[in-house]
């Protein structure tokens, strides 16, 4: 793949916010990985769409080692950091635009909290369809959707630090985009495993602790999209 660059350095306006995602998301990456049905990835090629600093794909490798992986993102500084941190692993990192050059490459694809930021879900589903092999599977997790009652406040808060516009999708919008592009659509509540950490700055997203517990139990969703042939 051509190693082109993007204009965006980082998705968020603050490096602190970027770095916080790494530690903040680890627990949820672990849950997502535990829910993957394909447990033997040793002969598989993997995609992480919106890989940020490469933490998820590194954790996946250490849990279920894979043959090869590609992480893509629109943020150049995040990709550079991902490449540095994962230099010893069979993972390449590229600008997301370079995916257009690939066809029928990946067995399993992932995105964790990325699809809610995409400007065109139909185009995304089409792209994932073209890069997946037949019967390939795409796991996409998000709690950012209008069926989450806290979404109007979250949308405001996220828009304040996002360098790109934040759309307003429903769960049915995500499902329809993939169904319309020939995928079998499955979903489950994410239900993060183990204890959820109560953090000092939670109040922006969760006025009460019960709101945080309910969010991970109810509103954060894991989709499993299977490419039909
Ligand atoms: C909320 S962060 C999640 C990052 C990572 N998946 C995680 O779980 O920590 C969203 C990520 O998606 C990336 N992103 C946003 N729009 C994108 C696009 N159109 N194509 C690829 N990546 C995108 C951002 O740069 C950012 O790294």
Short mmCIF file of C-alpha atoms and ligand atoms in Angstrom, two decimals:
data_model
loop_
_atom_site.label_atom_id
_atom_site.label_comp_id
_atom_site.label_asym_id
_atom_site.label_seq_id
_atom_site.Cartn_x
_atom_site.Cartn_y
_atom_site.Cartn_z
CA UNK A 1 0.00 0.00 0.00
CA UNK A 2 1.13 3.53 -0.68
CA UNK A 3 2.18 5.26 2.51
CA UNK A 4 0.28 8.51 2.02
CA UNK A 5 -0.31 10.95 4.87
CA UNK A 6 -3.43 12.65 6.19
CA UNK A 7 -3.76 16.29 7.17
CA UNK A 8 -5.17 15.50 10.59
CA UNK A 9 -2.58 15.09 13.35
CA UNK A 10 -4.92 13.73 15.99
CA UNK A 11 -8.67 13.18 16.16
CA UNK A 12 -9.07 15.27 19.32
CA UNK A 13 -7.94 18.83 19.86
CA UNK A 14 -5.91 17.82 22.93
CA UNK A 15 -3.09 15.29 23.20
CA UNK A 16 -4.16 14.65 26.80
CA UNK A 17 -7.60 13.51 25.58
CA UNK A 18 -5.91 11.27 22.98
CA UNK A 19 -3.63 9.64 25.54
CA UNK A 20 -6.48 9.19 28.01
CA UNK A 21 -8.30 6.99 25.47
CA UNK A 22 -5.52 4.41 25.66
CA UNK A 23 -5.86 3.70 29.38
CA UNK A 24 -9.60 4.47 29.42
CA UNK A 25 -10.41 1.98 26.67
CA UNK A 26 -8.23 -0.95 27.74
CA UNK A 27 -10.87 -2.58 29.88
CA UNK A 28 -13.40 -2.37 27.03
CA UNK A 29 -10.95 -3.70 24.43
CA UNK A 30 -10.53 -6.73 26.70
CA UNK A 31 -14.30 -7.25 26.78
CA UNK A 32 -14.54 -6.90 23.00
CA UNK A 33 -11.76 -9.42 22.45
CA UNK A 34 -13.40 -11.91 24.81
CA UNK A 35 -16.59 -11.72 22.75
CA UNK A 36 -14.86 -12.55 19.46
CA UNK A 37 -16.09 -15.90 18.19
CA UNK A 38 -13.03 -16.59 16.02
CA UNK A 39 -10.57 -17.68 18.72
CA UNK A 40 -7.80 -19.08 16.52
CA UNK A 41 -6.42 -16.24 14.44
CA UNK A 42 -2.98 -17.75 13.76
CA UNK A 43 -3.63 -17.98 10.01
CA UNK A 44 -5.78 -14.85 9.82
CA UNK A 45 -5.26 -11.34 8.53
CA UNK A 46 -6.85 -8.64 10.67
CA UNK A 47 -7.94 -5.03 10.19
CA UNK A 48 -8.36 -2.46 12.97
CA UNK A 49 -10.29 0.49 11.52
CA UNK A 50 -9.67 3.69 13.51
CA UNK A 51 -6.75 2.10 15.36
CA UNK A 52 -5.57 5.32 17.04
CA UNK A 53 -2.27 4.49 18.85
CA UNK A 54 -2.54 0.75 18.13
CA UNK A 55 -3.44 -0.41 21.64
CA UNK A 56 -6.41 -2.59 20.68
CA UNK A 57 -4.60 -4.49 17.94
CA UNK A 58 -1.61 -5.04 20.24
CA UNK A 59 -3.90 -6.47 22.94
CA UNK A 60 -5.60 -8.70 20.34
CA UNK A 61 -2.21 -10.06 19.24
CA UNK A 62 -1.19 -10.87 22.81
CA UNK A 63 -4.55 -12.61 23.40
CA UNK A 64 -5.08 -14.35 20.07
CA UNK A 65 -1.87 -14.11 17.98
CA UNK A 66 -2.65 -13.50 14.31
CA UNK A 67 -0.66 -13.90 11.10
CA UNK A 68 -0.73 -10.27 10.11
CA UNK A 69 -2.70 -7.09 10.78
CA UNK A 70 -3.23 -3.63 9.41
CA UNK A 71 -4.32 -0.67 11.51
CA UNK A 72 -5.72 2.38 9.72
CA UNK A 73 -6.68 5.84 10.95
CA UNK A 74 -7.14 9.36 9.65
CA UNK A 75 -4.81 10.85 12.29
CA UNK A 76 -1.14 10.92 11.25
CA UNK A 77 0.39 11.43 14.73
CA UNK A 78 -1.68 8.56 16.14
CA UNK A 79 -0.52 6.28 13.32
CA UNK A 80 3.11 7.25 13.91
CA UNK A 81 2.75 6.45 17.61
CA UNK A 82 1.01 3.14 16.76
CA UNK A 83 3.89 2.17 14.45
CA UNK A 84 6.48 3.04 17.14
CA UNK A 85 4.73 1.07 19.88
CA UNK A 86 4.11 -1.99 17.70
CA UNK A 87 7.37 -2.08 15.72
CA UNK A 88 8.11 -5.61 16.98
CA UNK A 89 4.71 -7.06 15.94
CA UNK A 90 3.39 -8.19 12.50
CA UNK A 91 1.23 -5.08 12.18
CA UNK A 92 1.39 -2.30 9.57
CA UNK A 93 -0.22 1.08 10.06
CA UNK A 94 -1.56 3.17 7.19
CA UNK A 95 -3.79 6.16 6.51
CA UNK A 96 -7.40 5.00 6.15
CA UNK A 97 -7.54 6.32 2.56
CA UNK A 98 -5.08 3.60 1.53
CA UNK A 99 -7.69 0.90 2.21
CA UNK A 100 -9.29 1.85 -1.12
CA UNK A 101 -6.39 0.04 -2.79
CA UNK A 102 -7.18 -3.33 -1.16
CA UNK A 103 -9.63 -6.10 -2.07
CA UNK A 104 -10.49 -9.39 -0.33
CA UNK A 105 -7.60 -9.16 2.14
CA UNK A 106 -8.97 -9.44 5.69
CA UNK A 107 -10.55 -12.36 7.55
CA UNK A 108 -11.69 -10.34 10.57
CA UNK A 109 -12.03 -6.57 11.00
CA UNK A 110 -12.61 -4.49 14.11
CA UNK A 111 -13.50 -0.98 15.08
CA UNK A 112 -13.95 0.23 18.63
CA UNK A 113 -15.81 3.55 18.99
CA UNK A 114 -15.16 4.71 15.43
CA UNK A 115 -18.30 4.17 13.32
CA UNK A 116 -20.14 7.02 15.04
CA UNK A 117 -17.55 9.45 13.64
CA UNK A 118 -17.85 8.40 9.99
CA UNK A 119 -19.54 10.85 7.61
CA UNK A 120 -21.05 8.17 5.34
CA UNK A 121 -22.07 4.78 6.79
CA UNK A 122 -23.06 3.40 3.41
CA UNK A 123 -19.60 4.19 2.00
CA UNK A 124 -18.02 2.58 5.08
CA UNK A 125 -20.05 -0.61 4.72
CA UNK A 126 -19.12 -0.76 1.02
CA UNK A 127 -15.45 -0.31 1.86
CA UNK A 128 -15.49 -2.99 4.56
CA UNK A 129 -17.27 -5.30 2.12
CA UNK A 130 -14.57 -4.83 -0.47
CA UNK A 131 -11.60 -5.36 1.89
CA UNK A 132 -13.05 -8.42 3.67
CA UNK A 133 -12.74 -11.92 2.26
CA UNK A 134 -15.99 -13.84 1.58
CA UNK A 135 -17.65 -14.72 4.90
CA UNK A 136 -15.31 -12.28 6.63
CA UNK A 137 -16.54 -10.74 9.85
CA UNK A 138 -16.51 -7.14 11.10
CA UNK A 139 -16.91 -6.43 14.82
CA UNK A 140 -17.87 -2.79 15.45
CA UNK A 141 -18.53 -1.41 18.94
CA UNK A 142 -20.17 1.88 19.82
CA UNK A 143 -22.31 3.45 22.50
CA UNK A 144 -22.57 6.68 20.55
CA UNK A 145 -26.01 6.73 18.98
CA UNK A 146 -29.33 8.49 19.42
CA UNK A 147 -30.85 5.45 21.18
CA UNK A 148 -28.52 6.23 24.10
CA UNK A 149 -30.56 8.71 26.18
CA UNK A 150 -27.41 10.62 27.17
CA UNK A 151 -26.37 11.10 23.52
CA UNK A 152 -27.49 14.77 23.13
CA UNK A 153 -25.16 15.80 26.01
CA UNK A 154 -22.39 13.48 24.80
CA UNK A 155 -22.69 14.82 21.26
CA UNK A 156 -22.16 18.34 22.58
CA UNK A 157 -19.19 17.32 24.77
CA UNK A 158 -17.48 15.22 22.06
CA UNK A 159 -18.03 17.88 19.38
CA UNK A 160 -16.13 20.35 21.56
CA UNK A 161 -12.89 18.36 21.38
CA UNK A 162 -13.31 16.51 18.07
CA UNK A 163 -11.38 17.86 15.09
CA UNK A 164 -14.04 16.37 12.78
CA UNK A 165 -17.83 16.77 12.74
CA UNK A 166 -19.76 14.25 14.87
CA UNK A 167 -22.86 12.78 13.15
CA UNK A 168 -26.06 11.61 14.88
CA UNK A 169 -26.80 7.98 13.99
CA UNK A 170 -29.31 5.52 15.42
CA UNK A 171 -28.50 1.86 15.96
CA UNK A 172 -30.84 1.13 13.05
CA UNK A 173 -28.77 3.43 10.80
CA UNK A 174 -25.67 1.32 11.49
CA UNK A 175 -27.61 -1.93 10.95
CA UNK A 176 -29.27 -0.71 7.73
CA UNK A 177 -26.01 0.46 6.14
CA UNK A 178 -24.52 -3.02 6.51
CA UNK A 179 -27.70 -4.94 5.65
CA UNK A 180 -28.00 -2.85 2.47
CA UNK A 181 -24.48 -3.85 1.50
CA UNK A 182 -24.98 -7.58 1.80
CA UNK A 183 -23.97 -8.23 5.41
CA UNK A 184 -25.70 -10.42 7.96
CA UNK A 185 -26.25 -8.11 10.93
CA UNK A 186 -26.01 -9.30 14.55
CA UNK A 187 -25.75 -7.23 17.72
CA UNK A 188 -25.48 -7.60 21.46
CA UNK A 189 -25.21 -5.31 24.42
CA UNK A 190 -21.53 -4.79 25.14
CA UNK A 191 -21.71 -5.53 28.87
CA UNK A 192 -18.14 -4.71 29.90
CA UNK A 193 -16.68 -7.52 31.98
CA UNK A 194 -15.66 -7.04 35.58
CA UNK A 195 -15.64 -3.84 37.60
CA UNK A 196 -16.21 -0.47 35.98
CA UNK A 197 -13.88 2.22 37.35
CA UNK A 198 -15.55 5.31 38.85
CA UNK A 199 -13.39 8.24 37.72
CA UNK A 200 -13.23 11.83 39.03
CA UNK A 201 -14.28 13.41 35.70
CA UNK A 202 -17.15 10.98 35.02
CA UNK A 203 -19.79 13.66 35.63
CA UNK A 204 -19.53 15.02 32.07
CA UNK A 205 -20.88 11.75 30.68
CA UNK A 206 -22.48 10.07 33.70
CA UNK A 207 -24.22 12.36 36.21
CA UNK A 208 -24.61 9.37 38.55
CA UNK A 209 -22.62 6.15 38.94
CA UNK A 210 -25.71 4.14 37.99
CA UNK A 211 -25.69 5.97 34.62
CA UNK A 212 -22.20 4.63 33.92
CA UNK A 213 -23.12 1.10 34.95
CA UNK A 214 -26.29 1.21 32.86
CA UNK A 215 -24.39 2.57 29.86
CA UNK A 216 -22.00 -0.37 29.68
CA UNK A 217 -24.78 -2.83 30.39
CA UNK A 218 -27.41 -1.44 28.05
CA UNK A 219 -26.45 1.21 25.55
CA UNK A 220 -22.94 0.36 24.38
CA UNK A 221 -23.45 -2.13 21.56
CA UNK A 222 -21.26 -4.66 19.78
CA UNK A 223 -22.24 -5.34 16.18
CA UNK A 224 -21.09 -8.42 14.26
CA UNK A 225 -21.41 -7.94 10.51
CA UNK A 226 -20.75 -10.99 8.32
CA UNK A 227 -20.05 -10.53 4.62
CA UNK A 228 -22.49 -12.64 2.63
CA UNK A 229 -21.43 -14.13 -0.68
C1 LIG B 1 -12.89 7.47 19.80
S1 LIG B 1 -11.40 7.12 18.96
C2 LIG B 1 -11.26 5.36 19.20
C3 LIG B 1 -9.87 4.89 18.97
C4 LIG B 1 -9.61 3.40 19.20
N1 LIG B 1 -10.36 2.55 18.28
C5 LIG B 1 -9.90 3.02 20.62
O1 LIG B 1 -10.71 2.14 20.88
O2 LIG B 1 -9.28 3.63 21.52
C6 LIG B 1 -11.84 7.25 17.27
C7 LIG B 1 -10.68 6.99 16.32
O3 LIG B 1 -11.21 6.93 14.99
C8 LIG B 1 -10.38 7.64 14.12
N2 LIG B 1 -11.18 8.08 12.97
C9 LIG B 1 -12.12 9.04 12.93
N3 LIG B 1 -12.64 9.14 11.71
C10 LIG B 1 -12.02 8.21 10.95
C11 LIG B 1 -12.12 7.81 9.58
N4 LIG B 1 -12.95 8.43 8.72
N5 LIG B 1 -11.34 6.80 9.14
C12 LIG B 1 -10.47 6.20 9.99
N6 LIG B 1 -10.32 6.53 11.28
C13 LIG B 1 -11.09 7.52 11.76
C14 LIG B 1 -9.83 8.78 14.99
O4 LIG B 1 -8.68 9.38 14.47
C15 LIG B 1 -9.60 8.06 16.31
O5 LIG B 1 -8.34 7.48 16.36
#
